[in-house]
C-alpha cells in the first residue's frame, strides 16, 4: 500500500524509535549472535579488574600489540599497550597523522561493584565461620544476600609471592553466600526501608562449619578454616592484610529470553563497553588518527588512585607515544590532549517497564535501540556533568549516520531523580572533546545485569567507526 503524505512526512521528520532487531538482515543477525558468544565467554572469565587486564593483554598480544616498554620507536601502524599495576590498560594503534593533531580515544572501565574482604575478615560466631566485607561501589545491599558468591583475587605474602585465588566458578568448587532472615522472623526488618534492611556490617560471607578436633582450643571452626587455607595456599591469618579478595556473584553469564536476544550477567557495567572497545581497537589496521583504548580501574569509587582515570599514568603513556614517534616540542602533550576526541564508553540506564516513573520517556534509553549517546551526565541541574558541545555531538552523529549505525540520545532519569557519572569529565577537563556513549543496561549495579545483544554488537561497530574516522 502506498504511504500517505503525512506518513511520509512523519518518517522524514520525526526521530524513529524502532528496535535494532527490526529488518536486521540475517547475515548481520548471525554476526550479532556470534559476537555475543565471545562477549559471554569474556564475562565468565573476567569478573575482576585484574582478570580483565590480563585478558586484554592476551587479546592485544594475539593481535600483534607489543608492550610499550619494548618499542624504542613508533611509526604508523604500530600497536602498543601498557598495563598499569595489573589493573588498568592503555593501548594504541599509531595513526598516519601527527599525534599532536589529536587522538581518537575510547575509554571504558573494568572495575564493577562488589564486596571486598576486610583486612581481618575471618571470625567465628554461632557455630559458623564467616568473612567480613566492605562493599565497593554503589550497591543495593539486599541484592547481595542469598545468592551464590565466588571469591577471586590475590594474596601477597611478605616475601612478595603473589597467590591467585579463584573459588566458586568451577562446577566442583564450593560457593559462598550471605544469609538473610526468614520472612517469619523478619517483621521488624521488613518495616525498614530497602536501603536500611541490610546494613553494610551484615554482609558477612558464610564459609564453614566444621570444628578443628582438639578439645583444648577455642575458635575451633575458625581454626579449621584457617588450617584449610594454610594447607591450600600456605597463608596465615595476617596475610589477609595484604590481599585483594573480591566477592562476586558465582552465576555465569547466560543468554536471556525465549528469543535469546539479551545477555544476563554480572559486571556488564562496564565490561560490555570494555569488551567492545577492546575488540574495536584490535580490529583496526592503520587509522588516520592514532587510536587509543583506555580500560580504567576505580571508576565505581570516583576514578581515584593510581589505577583510576585521574592517575598520572595516563599522561605518561601518551607522553611516551609522543616521545617514541619523535614528537617532543613545547607543551606537545597538552596540545595533543586539547586536539583529541573521545567516546567515554560507559553504560547507561535502560528504561524499565516496571519502573516507568523514574524516566522521562521521551529522553530515556531503550534496550535494543542501539548505543546511547548522553550529551551530559550529572544530576539535578547537570551538577558534575561533562556536557559535550553541540558541535561535537553533531560530529559523532555524522560518523554514525554516514555508517548507517543505530543510536539513541538519552538522558539518565528524570531531571530531579538523580543521575550518574563516568570518566568523561576527567578527560574533558584536560581539553579533550568527550561524549558519553555506551550500552543501555537494565538492573545496573545489581549482581545480575541485563543488556541487549543488538546493543553490544552495535557498540562495537560504533567504536570501530569512530576510530576509523
Ligand atoms: Mn560504569
Ligand atoms: Mn557503575
PDB file of N, CA and C in Angstrom, residues 112-171:
ATOM      1  N   UNK A 112      33.931  -3.223  38.767  1.00  0.00           N
ATOM      2  CA  UNK A 112      32.471  -3.301  38.923  1.00  0.00           C
ATOM      3  C   UNK A 112      32.131  -3.361  40.403  1.00  0.00           C
ATOM      4  N   UNK A 113      30.908  -2.966  40.762  1.00  0.00           N
ATOM      5  CA  UNK A 113      30.501  -3.049  42.165  1.00  0.00           C
ATOM      6  C   UNK A 113      30.624  -4.488  42.687  1.00  0.00           C
ATOM      7  N   UNK A 114      31.023  -4.623  43.947  1.00  0.00           N
ATOM      8  CA  UNK A 114      31.313  -5.951  44.508  1.00  0.00           C
ATOM      9  C   UNK A 114      31.496  -5.830  46.008  1.00  0.00           C
ATOM     10  N   UNK A 115      31.888  -6.942  46.650  1.00  0.00           N
ATOM     11  CA  UNK A 115      32.238  -6.910  48.067  1.00  0.00           C
ATOM     12  C   UNK A 115      33.721  -7.253  48.190  1.00  0.00           C
ATOM     13  N   UNK A 116      34.462  -6.470  48.919  1.00  0.00           N
ATOM     14  CA  UNK A 116      35.884  -6.758  49.173  1.00  0.00           C
ATOM     15  C   UNK A 116      36.026  -7.314  50.583  1.00  0.00           C
ATOM     16  N   UNK A 117      36.948  -8.257  50.771  1.00  0.00           N
ATOM     17  CA  UNK A 117      37.211  -8.747  52.133  1.00  0.00           C
ATOM     18  C   UNK A 117      37.901  -7.658  52.935  1.00  0.00           C
ATOM     19  N   UNK A 118      37.537  -7.538  54.213  1.00  0.00           N
ATOM     20  CA  UNK A 118      38.230  -6.610  55.110  1.00  0.00           C
ATOM     21  C   UNK A 118      39.615  -7.167  55.433  1.00  0.00           C
ATOM     22  N   UNK A 119      40.518  -6.337  55.980  1.00  0.00           N
ATOM     23  CA  UNK A 119      41.875  -6.810  56.291  1.00  0.00           C
ATOM     24  C   UNK A 119      41.909  -7.945  57.320  1.00  0.00           C
ATOM     25  N   UNK A 120      40.996  -7.924  58.289  1.00  0.00           N
ATOM     26  CA  UNK A 120      40.879  -9.038  59.244  1.00  0.00           C
ATOM     27  C   UNK A 120      39.489  -9.644  59.069  1.00  0.00           C
ATOM     28  N   UNK A 121      39.321 -10.478  58.067  1.00  0.00           N
ATOM     29  CA  UNK A 121      37.960 -10.886  57.711  1.00  0.00           C
ATOM     30  C   UNK A 121      37.394 -12.080  58.484  1.00  0.00           C
ATOM     31  N   UNK A 122      38.261 -13.021  58.887  1.00  0.00           N
ATOM     32  CA  UNK A 122      37.755 -14.318  59.344  1.00  0.00           C
ATOM     33  C   UNK A 122      37.384 -14.311  60.825  1.00  0.00           C
ATOM     34  N   UNK A 123      36.160 -14.765  61.142  1.00  0.00           N
ATOM     35  CA  UNK A 123      35.750 -14.890  62.540  1.00  0.00           C
ATOM     36  C   UNK A 123      34.748 -16.029  62.668  1.00  0.00           C
ATOM     37  N   UNK A 124      34.506 -16.376  63.921  1.00  0.00           N
ATOM     38  CA  UNK A 124      33.586 -17.474  64.211  1.00  0.00           C
ATOM     39  C   UNK A 124      32.444 -16.949  65.067  1.00  0.00           C
ATOM     40  N   UNK A 125      31.217 -17.337  64.720  1.00  0.00           N
ATOM     41  CA  UNK A 125      30.060 -16.924  65.528  1.00  0.00           C
ATOM     42  C   UNK A 125      28.941 -17.926  65.315  1.00  0.00           C
ATOM     43  N   UNK A 126      28.250 -18.261  66.395  1.00  0.00           N
ATOM     44  CA  UNK A 126      27.094 -19.153  66.307  1.00  0.00           C
ATOM     45  C   UNK A 126      27.408 -20.478  65.632  1.00  0.00           C
ATOM     46  N   UNK A 127      28.610 -21.010  65.837  1.00  0.00           N
ATOM     47  CA  UNK A 127      28.953 -22.304  65.261  1.00  0.00           C
ATOM     48  C   UNK A 127      29.284 -22.248  63.784  1.00  0.00           C
ATOM     49  N   UNK A 128      29.527 -21.064  63.275  1.00  0.00           N
ATOM     50  CA  UNK A 128      29.840 -20.903  61.851  1.00  0.00           C
ATOM     51  C   UNK A 128      31.086 -20.033  61.682  1.00  0.00           C
ATOM     52  N   UNK A 129      31.783 -20.215  60.562  1.00  0.00           N
ATOM     53  CA  UNK A 129      32.902 -19.323  60.219  1.00  0.00           C
ATOM     54  C   UNK A 129      32.425 -18.366  59.141  1.00  0.00           C
ATOM     55  N   UNK A 130      32.792 -17.086  59.303  1.00  0.00           N
ATOM     56  CA  UNK A 130      32.341 -16.051  58.365  1.00  0.00           C
ATOM     57  C   UNK A 130      33.482 -15.111  58.013  1.00  0.00           C
ATOM     58  N   UNK A 131      33.292 -14.388  56.905  1.00  0.00           N
ATOM     59  CA  UNK A 131      34.276 -13.384  56.476  1.00  0.00           C
ATOM     60  C   UNK A 131      33.609 -12.014  56.413  1.00  0.00           C
ATOM     61  N   UNK A 132      34.257 -11.013  57.014  1.00  0.00           N
ATOM     62  CA  UNK A 132      33.733  -9.645  56.988  1.00  0.00           C
ATOM     63  C   UNK A 132      34.069  -8.998  55.650  1.00  0.00           C
ATOM     64  N   UNK A 133      33.164  -8.183  55.141  1.00  0.00           N
ATOM     65  CA  UNK A 133      33.412  -7.494  53.866  1.00  0.00           C
ATOM     66  C   UNK A 133      33.169  -5.997  53.981  1.00  0.00           C
ATOM     67  N   UNK A 134      33.702  -5.269  53.035  1.00  0.00           N
ATOM     68  CA  UNK A 134      33.415  -3.837  52.869  1.00  0.00           C
ATOM     69  C   UNK A 134      33.038  -3.672  51.409  1.00  0.00           C
ATOM     70  N   UNK A 135      31.824  -3.229  51.136  1.00  0.00           N
ATOM     71  CA  UNK A 135      31.410  -3.212  49.731  1.00  0.00           C
ATOM     72  C   UNK A 135      32.116  -2.111  48.955  1.00  0.00           C
ATOM     73  N   UNK A 136      32.197  -2.333  47.632  1.00  0.00           N
ATOM     74  CA  UNK A 136      32.927  -1.450  46.726  1.00  0.00           C
ATOM     75  C   UNK A 136      31.949  -0.938  45.670  1.00  0.00           C
ATOM     76  N   UNK A 137      31.805   0.368  45.565  1.00  0.00           N
ATOM     77  CA  UNK A 137      30.898   0.938  44.564  1.00  0.00           C
ATOM     78  C   UNK A 137      29.465   0.985  45.070  1.00  0.00           C
ATOM     79  N   UNK A 138      28.574   1.448  44.234  1.00  0.00           N
ATOM     80  CA  UNK A 138      27.181   1.641  44.641  1.00  0.00           C
ATOM     81  C   UNK A 138      26.386   0.362  44.502  1.00  0.00           C
ATOM     82  N   UNK A 139      26.039  -0.242  45.634  1.00  0.00           N
ATOM     83  CA  UNK A 139      25.218  -1.463  45.564  1.00  0.00           C
ATOM     84  C   UNK A 139      23.922  -1.268  46.348  1.00  0.00           C
ATOM     85  N   UNK A 140      22.892  -2.048  45.981  1.00  0.00           N
ATOM     86  CA  UNK A 140      21.704  -2.169  46.827  1.00  0.00           C
ATOM     87  C   UNK A 140      21.984  -3.414  47.665  1.00  0.00           C
ATOM     88  N   UNK A 141      22.286  -3.205  48.935  1.00  0.00           N
ATOM     89  CA  UNK A 141      22.873  -4.285  49.752  1.00  0.00           C
ATOM     90  C   UNK A 141      21.997  -5.537  49.840  1.00  0.00           C
ATOM     91  N   UNK A 142      20.676  -5.341  49.852  1.00  0.00           N
ATOM     92  CA  UNK A 142      19.805  -6.522  49.985  1.00  0.00           C
ATOM     93  C   UNK A 142      19.962  -7.484  48.810  1.00  0.00           C
ATOM     94  N   UNK A 143      20.404  -6.943  47.637  1.00  0.00           N
ATOM     95  CA  UNK A 143      20.527  -7.814  46.458  1.00  0.00           C
ATOM     96  C   UNK A 143      21.667  -8.830  46.584  1.00  0.00           C
ATOM     97  N   UNK A 144      22.565  -8.598  47.531  1.00  0.00           N
ATOM     98  CA  UNK A 144      23.746  -9.458  47.631  1.00  0.00           C
ATOM     99  C   UNK A 144      23.575 -10.594  48.627  1.00  0.00           C
ATOM    100  N   UNK A 145      22.415 -10.697  49.260  1.00  0.00           N
ATOM    101  CA  UNK A 145      22.178 -11.815  50.169  1.00  0.00           C
ATOM    102  C   UNK A 145      21.542 -12.971  49.404  1.00  0.00           C
ATOM    103  N   UNK A 146      21.696 -14.158  49.941  1.00  0.00           N
ATOM    104  CA  UNK A 146      21.085 -15.402  49.433  1.00  0.00           C
ATOM    105  C   UNK A 146      21.306 -15.637  47.938  1.00  0.00           C
ATOM    106  N   UNK A 147      22.483 -15.276  47.434  1.00  0.00           N
ATOM    107  CA  UNK A 147      22.863 -15.657  46.066  1.00  0.00           C
ATOM    108  C   UNK A 147      24.220 -16.367  46.147  1.00  0.00           C
ATOM    109  N   UNK A 148      24.518 -17.243  45.179  1.00  0.00           N
ATOM    110  CA  UNK A 148      25.830 -17.897  45.209  1.00  0.00           C
ATOM    111  C   UNK A 148      26.935 -16.886  44.899  1.00  0.00           C
ATOM    112  N   UNK A 149      27.993 -16.933  45.695  1.00  0.00           N
ATOM    113  CA  UNK A 149      29.098 -15.977  45.517  1.00  0.00           C
ATOM    114  C   UNK A 149      30.400 -16.724  45.292  1.00  0.00           C
ATOM    115  N   UNK A 150      31.267 -16.136  44.501  1.00  0.00           N
ATOM    116  CA  UNK A 150      32.608 -16.698  44.355  1.00  0.00           C
ATOM    117  C   UNK A 150      33.625 -15.685  44.846  1.00  0.00           C
ATOM    118  N   UNK A 151      34.844 -16.153  44.957  1.00  0.00           N
ATOM    119  CA  UNK A 151      35.891 -15.391  45.610  1.00  0.00           C
ATOM    120  C   UNK A 151      37.073 -15.348  44.654  1.00  0.00           C
ATOM    121  N   UNK A 152      37.497 -14.160  44.243  1.00  0.00           N
ATOM    122  CA  UNK A 152      38.595 -14.076  43.266  1.00  0.00           C
ATOM    123  C   UNK A 152      39.530 -12.951  43.665  1.00  0.00           C
ATOM    124  N   UNK A 153      40.807 -13.154  43.458  1.00  0.00           N
ATOM    125  CA  UNK A 153      41.751 -12.088  43.764  1.00  0.00           C
ATOM    126  C   UNK A 153      43.128 -12.604  44.077  1.00  0.00           C
ATOM    127  N   UNK A 154      43.873 -11.808  44.840  1.00  0.00           N
ATOM    128  CA  UNK A 154      45.256 -12.171  45.156  1.00  0.00           C
ATOM    129  C   UNK A 154      45.546 -11.968  46.637  1.00  0.00           C
ATOM    130  N   UNK A 155      46.486 -12.806  47.129  1.00  0.00           N
ATOM    131  CA  UNK A 155      47.034 -12.621  48.465  1.00  0.00           C
ATOM    132  C   UNK A 155      48.540 -12.466  48.257  1.00  0.00           C
ATOM    133  N   UNK A 156      49.102 -11.396  48.818  1.00  0.00           N
ATOM    134  CA  UNK A 156      50.536 -11.166  48.632  1.00  0.00           C
ATOM    135  C   UNK A 156      51.250 -11.380  49.959  1.00  0.00           C
ATOM    136  N   UNK A 157      52.242 -12.277  49.928  1.00  0.00           N
ATOM    137  CA  UNK A 157      52.978 -12.569  51.164  1.00  0.00           C
ATOM    138  C   UNK A 157      54.136 -11.577  51.323  1.00  0.00           C
ATOM    139  N   UNK A 158      54.716 -11.548  52.523  1.00  0.00           N
ATOM    140  CA  UNK A 158      55.758 -10.544  52.778  1.00  0.00           C
ATOM    141  C   UNK A 158      56.996 -10.738  51.900  1.00  0.00           C
ATOM    142  N   UNK A 159      57.203 -11.951  51.399  1.00  0.00           N
ATOM    143  CA  UNK A 159      58.361 -12.142  50.507  1.00  0.00           C
ATOM    144  C   UNK A 159      58.023 -11.763  49.061  1.00  0.00           C
ATOM    145  N   UNK A 160      56.828 -11.222  48.844  1.00  0.00           N
ATOM    146  CA  UNK A 160      56.446 -10.766  47.505  1.00  0.00           C
ATOM    147  C   UNK A 160      55.698 -11.809  46.685  1.00  0.00           C
ATOM    148  N   UNK A 161      55.610 -13.024  47.200  1.00  0.00           N
ATOM    149  CA  UNK A 161      54.889 -14.057  46.455  1.00  0.00           C
ATOM    150  C   UNK A 161      53.411 -13.666  46.300  1.00  0.00           C
ATOM    151  N   UNK A 162      52.909 -13.780  45.071  1.00  0.00           N
ATOM    152  CA  UNK A 162      51.504 -13.440  44.814  1.00  0.00           C
ATOM    153  C   UNK A 162      50.714 -14.738  44.629  1.00  0.00           C
ATOM    154  N   UNK A 163      49.722 -14.940  45.475  1.00  0.00           N
ATOM    155  CA  UNK A 163      48.922 -16.162  45.389  1.00  0.00           C
ATOM    156  C   UNK A 163      47.570 -15.804  44.755  1.00  0.00           C
ATOM    157  N   UNK A 164      47.281 -16.458  43.633  1.00  0.00           N
ATOM    158  CA  UNK A 164      45.996 -16.214  42.972  1.00  0.00           C
ATOM    159  C   UNK A 164      44.910 -17.054  43.619  1.00  0.00           C
ATOM    160  N   UNK A 165      43.766 -16.446  43.850  1.00  0.00           N
ATOM    161  CA  UNK A 165      42.640 -17.164  44.444  1.00  0.00           C
ATOM    162  C   UNK A 165      41.445 -17.081  43.494  1.00  0.00           C
ATOM    163  N   UNK A 166      40.825 -18.209  43.214  1.00  0.00           N
ATOM    164  CA  UNK A 166      39.588 -18.212  42.421  1.00  0.00           C
ATOM    165  C   UNK A 166      38.791 -19.442  42.843  1.00  0.00           C
ATOM    166  N   UNK A 167      37.809 -19.228  43.698  1.00  0.00           N
ATOM    167  CA  UNK A 167      36.992 -20.342  44.193  1.00  0.00           C
ATOM    168  C   UNK A 167      35.514 -20.027  43.950  1.00  0.00           C
ATOM    169  N   UNK A 168      34.805 -21.013  43.415  1.00  0.00           N
ATOM    170  CA  UNK A 168      33.363 -20.849  43.254  1.00  0.00           C
ATOM    171  C   UNK A 168      32.919 -20.733  41.816  1.00  0.00           C
ATOM    172  N   UNK A 169      33.859 -20.864  40.878  1.00  0.00           N
ATOM    173  CA  UNK A 169      33.479 -20.705  39.472  1.00  0.00           C
ATOM    174  C   UNK A 169      33.358 -22.047  38.754  1.00  0.00           C
ATOM    175  N   UNK A 170      34.179 -23.043  39.175  1.00  0.00           N
ATOM    176  CA  UNK A 170      34.058 -24.365  38.554  1.00  0.00           C
ATOM    177  C   UNK A 170      32.927 -25.141  39.211  1.00  0.00           C
ATOM    178  N   UNK A 171      32.362 -26.074  38.439  1.00  0.00           N
ATOM    179  CA  UNK A 171      31.211 -26.804  38.943  1.00  0.00           C
ATOM    180  C   UNK A 171      31.503 -27.597  40.219  1.00  0.00           C
TER     181      UNK A 171
END
